[in-house]
């Protein structure tokens, strides 16, 4: 009796091991990141999707859908597409897809996972669905806040000079007038003395 | 008899159509984007959108691009066919080469020919489907001299001239 049970358990374990090694499956890992340090309203927001095929086989018919994360009324699509597809991704390759958006509103915005579907083999039409990583809650600052820190402020300085110039130019003008009158007098005296 | 001949005929017709699938004398139009503001972003990224126009109206089913020595498939838009996207990312701003980068494009046939080669020289000898290049102007870190610096220098000069005249008068 004991013999039979151990044989059964042993065979179950062996079959378990064999079942695992029979299936050589590839997995597609997708990460979604932003390269921006700050997300600013009306400035470019670059999203980078990295797809990595870790497995030993090629995956087919890869379709990435992220249209739901960036609705048209809140984000304007500048470059790239939010729904790219690849016919095949070879084993052990790393792919990047770049999308550039422009946020139209400021405040806190949440962006969820992108949905990626792919087929593990060309013949098997079974679709595997996987989710990318998410960026989560981000704060979109207004363009005024960003400009306060980073713009070149040249216009501000020009305005400041224009407003400060009466304070400087008016006394300078008085001094210059009296100086030129004094120098004129001195040269007149000198020439008069020389004539004498 | 008729059934068999019709099957053979459709098979041959399919073959003929499949052969005509190849894109002949392609013309490429590219729109490229690359990171320009280095203070807003931590890394650099670039995206090239390639529109392929073939003489016989067919579109290559997959387009592969040789970027920085690595051959990757280009993404296609599910919405609009004929547009292929190639994304490049760099870990630092300096790693994305400034200036013109040439990208070789391969379609299915040329890509399989490339994969069959074993040596680097043979790989270089494979004639690519096309070649495009994109221009990266470099990511800027902002103005060279901050405007506050220039303002301080300017007002400092004015003050120094006035001080010189004042000491002349007082002396």
Short mmCIF file of N, CA and C in Angstrom, two decimals, chain B residues 2-18:
data_model
loop_
_atom_site.label_atom_id
_atom_site.label_comp_id
_atom_site.label_asym_id
_atom_site.label_seq_id
_atom_site.Cartn_x
_atom_site.Cartn_y
_atom_site.Cartn_z
N UNK B 2 -12.58 18.86 -63.59
CA UNK B 2 -12.73 20.31 -63.61
C UNK B 2 -12.39 20.88 -62.23
N UNK B 3 -12.87 20.16 -61.18
CA UNK B 3 -12.63 20.60 -59.80
C UNK B 3 -11.14 20.69 -59.55
N UNK B 4 -10.42 19.62 -59.97
CA UNK B 4 -8.97 19.58 -59.72
C UNK B 4 -8.27 20.71 -60.46
N UNK B 5 -8.66 20.90 -61.72
CA UNK B 5 -7.97 21.94 -62.51
C UNK B 5 -8.27 23.32 -61.95
N UNK B 6 -9.51 23.52 -61.45
CA UNK B 6 -9.84 24.84 -60.88
C UNK B 6 -9.04 25.08 -59.61
N UNK B 7 -8.87 24.00 -58.84
CA UNK B 7 -8.06 24.13 -57.60
C UNK B 7 -6.64 24.51 -57.97
N UNK B 8 -6.09 23.82 -58.97
CA UNK B 8 -4.70 24.10 -59.38
C UNK B 8 -4.60 25.53 -59.89
N UNK B 9 -5.62 25.93 -60.64
CA UNK B 9 -5.59 27.28 -61.21
C UNK B 9 -5.61 28.34 -60.11
N UNK B 10 -6.52 28.15 -59.11
CA UNK B 10 -6.58 29.14 -58.02
C UNK B 10 -5.28 29.16 -57.25
N UNK B 11 -4.67 27.98 -57.07
CA UNK B 11 -3.40 27.91 -56.35
C UNK B 11 -2.32 28.69 -57.08
N UNK B 12 -2.27 28.49 -58.42
CA UNK B 12 -1.26 29.20 -59.21
C UNK B 12 -1.54 30.71 -59.21
N UNK B 13 -2.82 31.04 -59.26
CA UNK B 13 -3.18 32.47 -59.24
C UNK B 13 -2.76 33.11 -57.92
N UNK B 14 -2.98 32.36 -56.83
CA UNK B 14 -2.57 32.85 -55.52
C UNK B 14 -1.07 33.07 -55.48
N UNK B 15 -0.34 32.10 -56.07
CA UNK B 15 1.12 32.23 -56.11
C UNK B 15 1.53 33.50 -56.85
N UNK B 16 0.83 33.70 -57.99
CA UNK B 16 1.15 34.88 -58.80
C UNK B 16 0.88 36.16 -58.00
N UNK B 17 -0.22 36.18 -57.30
CA UNK B 17 -0.54 37.36 -56.49
C UNK B 17 0.47 37.55 -55.38
N UNK B 18 0.87 36.41 -54.79
CA UNK B 18 1.83 36.51 -53.69
C UNK B 18 3.14 37.09 -54.18
#
